[in-house]
Amino acid sequence: MKIYVFWTIFALFVFFPISLLVLQSFTSPGSLTDVSALGWEELFGRRRLLEATGVSIVIGFFVVVCNLAIGLSAGKALALYDFFGKTVVDTLFVMPLLLPLLAITFGLHIAMIRIGLADTAAGVVFIHLVPTIPYSIRIFRNGYVSLGKRMQEQGEVLGASVWRTFLDIELPLLRSSIQSVIFLTFVISLSQYVITAIIGGGSVVTLAMVYFPFLSSANTSLVAAFSLWFALLPLLFYIGAEGLLRLFPYQRKVRR
């Protein structure tokens, strides 16, 4: 019975909306029967589309890498070690989610102007860490809590170094957490419009800055095509990241 409920909910809230969006993108504006690819042709006719897509992928990639590095180290420390001020540090990591993001952005914008990061891609990557890092730390903290400290101790007893323990024990068991962080971080980074416009100053044009002005367009086919293109990028990025994860030594099947 539960499986039928699940597929019913999936069909109503996922399959049908996406199918309607696909249908709208391949028909004329205001019609669902007149087949036309004008929406996609007009989309790819936009001069800055591919450029903004490339910029978004590059920025998202570096944001994901920074989140993995910071989230793994901070999540491990909060989950497995006790130190003075741990509660305070844990609270500070969550503060960006509790404070208005625009207030943080305006404050950091002044600092970035002084150090030369304003109107640069590096500054955009840095500001995208503010809404993403708290989630990454939480995800990896929960992953390390589930993993426990005894798994590390087992590796040390068997003579493994800290690096080997991390590669052969922690990373394989944290794969689901890594996958969650990669997908969530890229989606959040891709959807940032206001903070990207403020820090990027119009010099760094991402897909969100190209996409959101189109929402008021009367061309429903173009909006549907743009929405599908926007939603396709996180999926392709996740597939690419999954392919890289499978290249790790512990993912290869031993041939007999």
PDB file of C-alpha atoms in Angstrom:
ATOM      1  CA  MET A   1       0.000   0.000   0.000  1.00  0.00           C
ATOM      2  CA  LYS A   2       2.821   2.377   0.865  1.00  0.00           C
ATOM      3  CA  ILE A   3       4.468   1.914  -2.531  1.00  0.00           C
ATOM      4  CA  TYR A   4       1.254   2.966  -4.297  1.00  0.00           C
ATOM      5  CA  VAL A   5       0.985   6.070  -2.123  1.00  0.00           C
ATOM      6  CA  PHE A   6       4.604   6.942  -2.928  1.00  0.00           C
ATOM      7  CA  TRP A   7       4.169   6.601  -6.691  1.00  0.00           C
ATOM      8  CA  THR A   8       0.912   8.564  -6.566  1.00  0.00           C
ATOM      9  CA  ILE A   9       2.595  11.443  -4.777  1.00  0.00           C
ATOM     10  CA  PHE A  10       5.575  11.198  -7.149  1.00  0.00           C
ATOM     11  CA  ALA A  11       3.322  11.349 -10.186  1.00  0.00           C
ATOM     12  CA  LEU A  12       1.305  14.310  -8.890  1.00  0.00           C
ATOM     13  CA  PHE A  13       4.136  16.495  -7.641  1.00  0.00           C
ATOM     14  CA  VAL A  14       7.131  15.441  -9.767  1.00  0.00           C
ATOM     15  CA  PHE A  15       6.288  13.566 -12.968  1.00  0.00           C
ATOM     16  CA  PHE A  16       3.274  15.572 -14.136  1.00  0.00           C
ATOM     17  CA  PRO A  17       4.797  19.044 -13.515  1.00  0.00           C
ATOM     18  CA  ILE A  18       8.026  18.081 -15.302  1.00  0.00           C
ATOM     19  CA  SER A  19       6.113  16.493 -18.168  1.00  0.00           C
ATOM     20  CA  LEU A  20       3.999  19.620 -18.532  1.00  0.00           C
ATOM     21  CA  LEU A  21       7.148  21.745 -18.556  1.00  0.00           C
ATOM     22  CA  VAL A  22       8.727  19.573 -21.262  1.00  0.00           C
ATOM     23  CA  LEU A  23       5.532  19.711 -23.323  1.00  0.00           C
ATOM     24  CA  GLN A  24       5.333  23.488 -22.993  1.00  0.00           C
ATOM     25  CA  SER A  25       8.952  23.914 -24.098  1.00  0.00           C
ATOM     26  CA  PHE A  26       8.262  22.079 -27.371  1.00  0.00           C
ATOM     27  CA  THR A  27       5.038  23.897 -28.245  1.00  0.00           C
ATOM     28  CA  SER A  28       4.107  27.419 -29.233  1.00  0.00           C
ATOM     29  CA  PRO A  29       3.497  29.999 -26.461  1.00  0.00           C
ATOM     30  CA  GLY A  30       0.012  29.635 -25.026  1.00  0.00           C
ATOM     31  CA  SER A  31      -0.622  26.298 -26.743  1.00  0.00           C
ATOM     32  CA  LEU A  32       0.009  22.679 -25.804  1.00  0.00           C
ATOM     33  CA  THR A  33      -0.846  21.211 -29.196  1.00  0.00           C
ATOM     34  CA  ASP A  34       1.079  23.327 -31.706  1.00  0.00           C
ATOM     35  CA  VAL A  35       4.493  21.608 -31.832  1.00  0.00           C
ATOM     36  CA  SER A  36       7.372  24.067 -32.101  1.00  0.00           C
ATOM     37  CA  ALA A  37      11.011  24.294 -31.031  1.00  0.00           C
ATOM     38  CA  LEU A  38      11.112  28.092 -31.110  1.00  0.00           C
ATOM     39  CA  GLY A  39      11.530  28.221 -27.335  1.00  0.00           C
ATOM     40  CA  TRP A  40      14.760  26.212 -27.451  1.00  0.00           C
ATOM     41  CA  GLU A  41      15.983  28.053 -30.546  1.00  0.00           C
ATOM     42  CA  GLU A  42      15.451  31.408 -28.875  1.00  0.00           C
ATOM     43  CA  LEU A  43      17.076  30.109 -25.693  1.00  0.00           C
ATOM     44  CA  PHE A  44      20.290  29.026 -27.391  1.00  0.00           C
ATOM     45  CA  GLY A  45      20.189  32.165 -29.488  1.00  0.00           C
ATOM     46  CA  ARG A  46      20.864  34.173 -26.355  1.00  0.00           C
ATOM     47  CA  ARG A  47      24.409  35.447 -26.541  1.00  0.00           C
ATOM     48  CA  ARG A  48      25.299  35.058 -22.870  1.00  0.00           C
ATOM     49  CA  LEU A  49      23.592  31.728 -22.171  1.00  0.00           C
ATOM     50  CA  LEU A  50      26.536  29.388 -22.722  1.00  0.00           C
ATOM     51  CA  GLU A  51      28.966  31.843 -21.155  1.00  0.00           C
ATOM     52  CA  ALA A  52      26.802  32.153 -18.040  1.00  0.00           C
ATOM     53  CA  THR A  53      26.368  28.385 -17.920  1.00  0.00           C
ATOM     54  CA  GLY A  54      30.132  27.854 -17.985  1.00  0.00           C
ATOM     55  CA  VAL A  55      30.698  30.489 -15.301  1.00  0.00           C
ATOM     56  CA  SER A  56      28.032  28.884 -13.091  1.00  0.00           C
ATOM     57  CA  ILE A  57      29.589  25.431 -13.458  1.00  0.00           C
ATOM     58  CA  VAL A  58      33.083  26.700 -12.629  1.00  0.00           C
ATOM     59  CA  ILE A  59      31.882  28.681  -9.615  1.00  0.00           C
ATOM     60  CA  GLY A  60      29.728  25.762  -8.446  1.00  0.00           C
ATOM     61  CA  PHE A  61      32.691  23.393  -8.782  1.00  0.00           C
ATOM     62  CA  PHE A  62      34.934  25.496  -6.540  1.00  0.00           C
ATOM     63  CA  VAL A  63      32.104  26.047  -4.059  1.00  0.00           C
ATOM     64  CA  VAL A  64      31.592  22.269  -3.865  1.00  0.00           C
ATOM     65  CA  VAL A  65      35.327  21.629  -3.384  1.00  0.00           C
ATOM     66  CA  CYS A  66      35.538  24.210  -0.587  1.00  0.00           C
ATOM     67  CA  ASN A  67      32.430  22.773   1.063  1.00  0.00           C
ATOM     68  CA  LEU A  68      33.848  19.251   0.971  1.00  0.00           C
ATOM     69  CA  ALA A  69      37.151  20.361   2.503  1.00  0.00           C
ATOM     70  CA  ILE A  70      35.663  22.578   5.201  1.00  0.00           C
ATOM     71  CA  GLY A  71      32.651  20.364   5.881  1.00  0.00           C
ATOM     72  CA  LEU A  72      34.702  17.179   6.298  1.00  0.00           C
ATOM     73  CA  SER A  73      37.214  18.724   8.686  1.00  0.00           C
ATOM     74  CA  ALA A  74      34.726  20.770  10.735  1.00  0.00           C
ATOM     75  CA  GLY A  75      32.104  18.003  10.815  1.00  0.00           C
ATOM     76  CA  LYS A  76      34.693  15.469  11.981  1.00  0.00           C
ATOM     77  CA  ALA A  77      35.955  17.776  14.719  1.00  0.00           C
ATOM     78  CA  LEU A  78      32.459  18.528  16.005  1.00  0.00           C
ATOM     79  CA  ALA A  79      31.372  14.894  15.918  1.00  0.00           C
ATOM     80  CA  LEU A  80      34.386  13.040  17.292  1.00  0.00           C
ATOM     81  CA  TYR A  81      36.376  15.440  19.456  1.00  0.00           C
ATOM     82  CA  ASP A  82      35.728  17.415  22.619  1.00  0.00           C
ATOM     83  CA  PHE A  83      37.377  20.809  23.000  1.00  0.00           C
ATOM     84  CA  PHE A  84      36.872  24.076  24.834  1.00  0.00           C
ATOM     85  CA  GLY A  85      34.156  26.229  23.252  1.00  0.00           C
ATOM     86  CA  LYS A  86      32.748  23.437  21.122  1.00  0.00           C
ATOM     87  CA  THR A  87      29.143  24.554  21.691  1.00  0.00           C
ATOM     88  CA  VAL A  88      30.008  28.137  20.766  1.00  0.00           C
ATOM     89  CA  VAL A  89      31.787  27.054  17.587  1.00  0.00           C
ATOM     90  CA  ASP A  90      28.879  24.819  16.639  1.00  0.00           C
ATOM     91  CA  THR A  91      26.475  27.740  17.116  1.00  0.00           C
ATOM     92  CA  LEU A  92      28.640  30.096  15.060  1.00  0.00           C
ATOM     93  CA  PHE A  93      28.606  27.661  12.161  1.00  0.00           C
ATOM     94  CA  VAL A  94      24.795  27.836  12.106  1.00  0.00           C
ATOM     95  CA  MET A  95      24.584  31.635  12.395  1.00  0.00           C
ATOM     96  CA  PRO A  96      24.626  32.291   8.612  1.00  0.00           C
ATOM     97  CA  LEU A  97      21.317  30.421   8.405  1.00  0.00           C
ATOM     98  CA  LEU A  98      19.768  32.498  11.189  1.00  0.00           C
ATOM     99  CA  LEU A  99      20.926  35.943  10.070  1.00  0.00           C
ATOM    100  CA  PRO A 100      19.626  37.746   6.956  1.00  0.00           C
ATOM    101  CA  LEU A 101      21.898  36.784   4.077  1.00  0.00           C
ATOM    102  CA  LEU A 102      21.732  40.270   2.583  1.00  0.00           C
ATOM    103  CA  ALA A 103      23.014  41.814   5.808  1.00  0.00           C
ATOM    104  CA  ILE A 104      26.006  39.474   5.769  1.00  0.00           C
ATOM    105  CA  THR A 105      26.583  40.138   2.064  1.00  0.00           C
ATOM    106  CA  PHE A 106      26.622  43.932   2.410  1.00  0.00           C
ATOM    107  CA  GLY A 107      29.049  43.660   5.310  1.00  0.00           C
ATOM    108  CA  LEU A 108      31.355  41.327   3.392  1.00  0.00           C
ATOM    109  CA  HIS A 109      31.073  43.471   0.270  1.00  0.00           C
ATOM    110  CA  ILE A 110      32.867  46.333   2.006  1.00  0.00           C
ATOM    111  CA  ALA A 111      35.634  43.992   3.124  1.00  0.00           C
ATOM    112  CA  MET A 112      35.931  42.496  -0.364  1.00  0.00           C
ATOM    113  CA  ILE A 113      36.279  45.941  -1.927  1.00  0.00           C
ATOM    114  CA  ARG A 114      39.199  46.638   0.387  1.00  0.00           C
ATOM    115  CA  ILE A 115      41.010  43.392  -0.372  1.00  0.00           C
ATOM    116  CA  GLY A 116      40.221  43.403  -4.091  1.00  0.00           C
ATOM    117  CA  LEU A 117      37.764  40.485  -4.275  1.00  0.00           C
ATOM    118  CA  ALA A 118      34.743  42.553  -5.301  1.00  0.00           C
ATOM    119  CA  ASP A 119      33.601  42.099  -8.915  1.00  0.00           C
ATOM    120  CA  THR A 120      35.591  38.875  -9.225  1.00  0.00           C
ATOM    121  CA  ALA A 121      34.680  35.200  -9.550  1.00  0.00           C
ATOM    122  CA  ALA A 122      36.742  34.427  -6.436  1.00  0.00           C
ATOM    123  CA  GLY A 123      34.601  36.847  -4.441  1.00  0.00           C
ATOM    124  CA  VAL A 124      31.430  35.176  -5.751  1.00  0.00           C
ATOM    125  CA  VAL A 125      32.774  31.752  -4.738  1.00  0.00           C
ATOM    126  CA  PHE A 126      33.547  33.116  -1.277  1.00  0.00           C
ATOM    127  CA  ILE A 127      30.084  34.632  -0.780  1.00  0.00           C
ATOM    128  CA  HIS A 128      28.431  31.393  -1.956  1.00  0.00           C
ATOM    129  CA  LEU A 129      30.147  29.626   0.941  1.00  0.00           C
ATOM    130  CA  VAL A 130      28.028  31.608   3.408  1.00  0.00           C
ATOM    131  CA  PRO A 131      24.675  29.892   2.639  1.00  0.00           C
ATOM    132  CA  THR A 132      26.232  26.479   1.876  1.00  0.00           C
ATOM    133  CA  ILE A 133      28.893  25.793   4.532  1.00  0.00           C
ATOM    134  CA  PRO A 134      26.407  25.387   7.437  1.00  0.00           C
ATOM    135  CA  TYR A 135      24.575  22.610   5.579  1.00  0.00           C
ATOM    136  CA  SER A 136      27.793  20.825   4.646  1.00  0.00           C
ATOM    137  CA  ILE A 137      29.073  20.871   8.214  1.00  0.00           C
ATOM    138  CA  ARG A 138      25.778  19.525   9.522  1.00  0.00           C
ATOM    139  CA  ILE A 139      25.644  16.746   6.947  1.00  0.00           C
ATOM    140  CA  PHE A 140      29.219  15.614   7.598  1.00  0.00           C
ATOM    141  CA  ARG A 141      28.783  15.941  11.339  1.00  0.00           C
ATOM    142  CA  ASN A 142      25.826  13.573  11.240  1.00  0.00           C
ATOM    143  CA  GLY A 143      27.812  11.268   8.974  1.00  0.00           C
ATOM    144  CA  TYR A 144      30.730  11.116  11.403  1.00  0.00           C
ATOM    145  CA  VAL A 145      28.373  10.628  14.349  1.00  0.00           C
ATOM    146  CA  SER A 146      26.908   7.593  12.588  1.00  0.00           C
ATOM    147  CA  LEU A 147      30.394   6.392  11.685  1.00  0.00           C
ATOM    148  CA  GLY A 148      31.693   6.652  15.231  1.00  0.00           C
ATOM    149  CA  LYS A 149      35.235   6.909  16.514  1.00  0.00           C
ATOM    150  CA  ARG A 150      35.805   3.158  16.805  1.00  0.00           C
ATOM    151  CA  MET A 151      36.133   2.741  13.057  1.00  0.00           C
ATOM    152  CA  GLN A 152      39.157   5.028  13.127  1.00  0.00           C
ATOM    153  CA  GLU A 153      40.566   3.162  16.096  1.00  0.00           C
ATOM    154  CA  GLN A 154      40.271  -0.120  14.219  1.00  0.00           C
ATOM    155  CA  GLY A 155      42.363   1.306  11.389  1.00  0.00           C
ATOM    156  CA  GLU A 156      44.992   2.551  13.817  1.00  0.00           C
ATOM    157  CA  VAL A 157      45.150  -0.837  15.531  1.00  0.00           C
ATOM    158  CA  LEU A 158      45.785  -2.489  12.155  1.00  0.00           C
ATOM    159  CA  GLY A 159      48.649  -0.067  11.502  1.00  0.00           C
ATOM    160  CA  ALA A 160      46.985   2.316   9.054  1.00  0.00           C
ATOM    161  CA  SER A 161      48.160   5.916   8.983  1.00  0.00           C
ATOM    162  CA  VAL A 162      45.759   8.825   9.444  1.00  0.00           C
ATOM    163  CA  TRP A 163      45.725   9.406   5.670  1.00  0.00           C
ATOM    164  CA  ARG A 164      45.054   5.738   4.848  1.00  0.00           C
ATOM    165  CA  THR A 165      42.332   5.609   7.469  1.00  0.00           C
ATOM    166  CA  PHE A 166      40.698   8.635   5.871  1.00  0.00           C
ATOM    167  CA  LEU A 167      40.928   7.239   2.331  1.00  0.00           C
ATOM    168  CA  ASP A 168      40.083   3.583   2.974  1.00  0.00           C
ATOM    169  CA  ILE A 169      37.632   3.797   5.867  1.00  0.00           C
ATOM    170  CA  GLU A 170      36.085   7.240   6.265  1.00  0.00           C
ATOM    171  CA  LEU A 171      35.497   8.258   2.643  1.00  0.00           C
ATOM    172  CA  PRO A 172      33.778   4.995   1.570  1.00  0.00           C
ATOM    173  CA  LEU A 173      31.479   5.065   4.591  1.00  0.00           C
ATOM    174  CA  LEU A 174      30.733   8.770   4.099  1.00  0.00           C
ATOM    175  CA  ARG A 175      29.849   8.421   0.434  1.00  0.00           C
ATOM    176  CA  SER A 176      26.151   9.177   0.955  1.00  0.00           C
ATOM    177  CA  SER A 177      27.065  12.331   2.886  1.00  0.00           C
ATOM    178  CA  ILE A 178      29.476  13.382   0.133  1.00  0.00           C
ATOM    179  CA  GLN A 179      26.793  12.859  -2.512  1.00  0.00           C
ATOM    180  CA  SER A 180      24.299  14.925  -0.514  1.00  0.00           C
ATOM    181  CA  VAL A 181      26.775  17.768  -0.037  1.00  0.00           C
ATOM    182  CA  ILE A 182      27.748  17.828  -3.727  1.00  0.00           C
ATOM    183  CA  PHE A 183      24.171  18.017  -4.980  1.00  0.00           C
ATOM    184  CA  LEU A 184      22.829  20.394  -2.319  1.00  0.00           C
ATOM    185  CA  THR A 185      25.806  22.742  -2.512  1.00  0.00           C
ATOM    186  CA  PHE A 186      25.717  23.008  -6.291  1.00  0.00           C
ATOM    187  CA  VAL A 187      21.959  23.657  -6.331  1.00  0.00           C
ATOM    188  CA  ILE A 188      22.250  26.414  -3.705  1.00  0.00           C
ATOM    189  CA  SER A 189      25.201  28.007  -5.500  1.00  0.00           C
ATOM    190  CA  LEU A 190      23.459  27.852  -8.868  1.00  0.00           C
ATOM    191  CA  SER A 191      20.320  29.563  -7.551  1.00  0.00           C
ATOM    192  CA  GLN A 192      22.012  32.549  -5.892  1.00  0.00           C
ATOM    193  CA  TYR A 193      20.956  35.728  -7.650  1.00  0.00           C
ATOM    194  CA  VAL A 194      21.054  38.731  -5.317  1.00  0.00           C
ATOM    195  CA  ILE A 195      24.339  38.012  -3.523  1.00  0.00           C
ATOM    196  CA  THR A 196      25.986  37.159  -6.854  1.00  0.00           C
ATOM    197  CA  ALA A 197      24.826  40.470  -8.333  1.00  0.00           C
ATOM    198  CA  ILE A 198      26.101  42.397  -5.307  1.00  0.00           C
ATOM    199  CA  ILE A 199      29.531  40.801  -5.009  1.00  0.00           C
ATOM    200  CA  GLY A 200      29.984  40.172  -8.740  1.00  0.00           C
ATOM    201  CA  GLY A 201      28.948  43.724  -9.525  1.00  0.00           C
ATOM    202  CA  GLY A 202      27.612  42.688 -12.919  1.00  0.00           C
ATOM    203  CA  SER A 203      31.078  41.577 -14.048  1.00  0.00           C
ATOM    204  CA  VAL A 204      30.439  37.955 -13.058  1.00  0.00           C
ATOM    205  CA  VAL A 205      27.298  36.782 -14.873  1.00  0.00           C
ATOM    206  CA  THR A 206      25.918  33.444 -13.740  1.00  0.00           C
ATOM    207  CA  LEU A 207      22.946  31.512 -15.088  1.00  0.00           C
ATOM    208  CA  ALA A 208      20.706  32.760 -12.285  1.00  0.00           C
ATOM    209  CA  MET A 209      21.329  36.371 -13.323  1.00  0.00           C
ATOM    210  CA  VAL A 210      20.293  35.493 -16.876  1.00  0.00           C
ATOM    211  CA  TYR A 211      17.375  33.290 -15.826  1.00  0.00           C
ATOM    212  CA  PHE A 212      15.413  35.303 -13.272  1.00  0.00           C
ATOM    213  CA  PRO A 213      14.665  38.303 -15.540  1.00  0.00           C
ATOM    214  CA  PHE A 214      12.985  35.854 -17.940  1.00  0.00           C
ATOM    215  CA  LEU A 215      10.374  34.887 -15.343  1.00  0.00           C
ATOM    216  CA  SER A 216       8.314  37.937 -16.282  1.00  0.00           C
ATOM    217  CA  SER A 217       8.450  37.033 -19.974  1.00  0.00           C
ATOM    218  CA  ALA A 218       5.199  36.328 -21.804  1.00  0.00           C
ATOM    219  CA  ASN A 219       6.926  33.673 -23.902  1.00  0.00           C
ATOM    220  CA  THR A 220       5.936  30.570 -21.933  1.00  0.00           C
ATOM    221  CA  SER A 221       7.855  28.235 -24.250  1.00  0.00           C
ATOM    222  CA  LEU A 222      11.098  30.146 -23.659  1.00  0.00           C
ATOM    223  CA  VAL A 223      10.535  30.193 -19.892  1.00  0.00           C
ATOM    224  CA  ALA A 224       9.827  26.433 -19.900  1.00  0.00           C
ATOM    225  CA  ALA A 225      12.968  25.705 -21.941  1.00  0.00           C
ATOM    226  CA  PHE A 226      15.071  27.917 -19.671  1.00  0.00           C
ATOM    227  CA  SER A 227      13.632  26.221 -16.577  1.00  0.00           C
ATOM    228  CA  LEU A 228      14.523  22.776 -17.922  1.00  0.00           C
ATOM    229  CA  TRP A 229      18.037  23.935 -18.832  1.00  0.00           C
ATOM    230  CA  PHE A 230      18.431  25.432 -15.362  1.00  0.00           C
ATOM    231  CA  ALA A 231      17.240  22.209 -13.696  1.00  0.00           C
ATOM    232  CA  LEU A 232      19.357  19.981 -15.934  1.00  0.00           C
ATOM    233  CA  LEU A 233      22.702  21.449 -14.812  1.00  0.00           C
ATOM    234  CA  PRO A 234      22.637  20.110 -11.214  1.00  0.00           C
ATOM    235  CA  LEU A 235      21.699  16.663 -12.519  1.00  0.00           C
ATOM    236  CA  LEU A 236      24.571  16.638 -15.037  1.00  0.00           C
ATOM    237  CA  PHE A 237      26.991  17.948 -12.424  1.00  0.00           C
ATOM    238  CA  TYR A 238      25.908  15.240  -9.993  1.00  0.00           C
ATOM    239  CA  ILE A 239      26.334  12.534 -12.642  1.00  0.00           C
ATOM    240  CA  GLY A 240      29.821  13.843 -13.389  1.00  0.00           C
ATOM    241  CA  ALA A 241      30.722  13.899  -9.697  1.00  0.00           C
ATOM    242  CA  GLU A 242      29.361  10.377  -9.286  1.00  0.00           C
ATOM    243  CA  GLY A 243      31.595   9.256 -12.142  1.00  0.00           C
ATOM    244  CA  LEU A 244      34.619  10.764 -10.388  1.00  0.00           C
ATOM    245  CA  LEU A 245      33.691   9.022  -7.136  1.00  0.00           C
ATOM    246  CA  ARG A 246      33.672   5.703  -8.952  1.00  0.00           C
ATOM    247  CA  LEU A 247      37.285   6.279  -9.982  1.00  0.00           C
ATOM    248  CA  PHE A 248      38.425   6.107  -6.378  1.00  0.00           C
ATOM    249  CA  PRO A 249      40.394   2.896  -5.603  1.00  0.00           C
ATOM    250  CA  TYR A 250      37.908   1.617  -3.059  1.00  0.00           C
ATOM    251  CA  GLN A 251      35.102   1.749  -5.633  1.00  0.00           C
ATOM    252  CA  ARG A 252      36.759  -0.602  -8.108  1.00  0.00           C
ATOM    253  CA  LYS A 253      35.658  -4.208  -8.104  1.00  0.00           C
ATOM    254  CA  VAL A 254      38.426  -6.718  -7.685  1.00  0.00           C
ATOM    255  CA  ARG A 255      38.682  -9.086 -10.643  1.00  0.00           C
ATOM    256  CA  ARG A 256      39.216 -12.729  -9.891  1.00  0.00           C
TER     257      ARG A 256
END
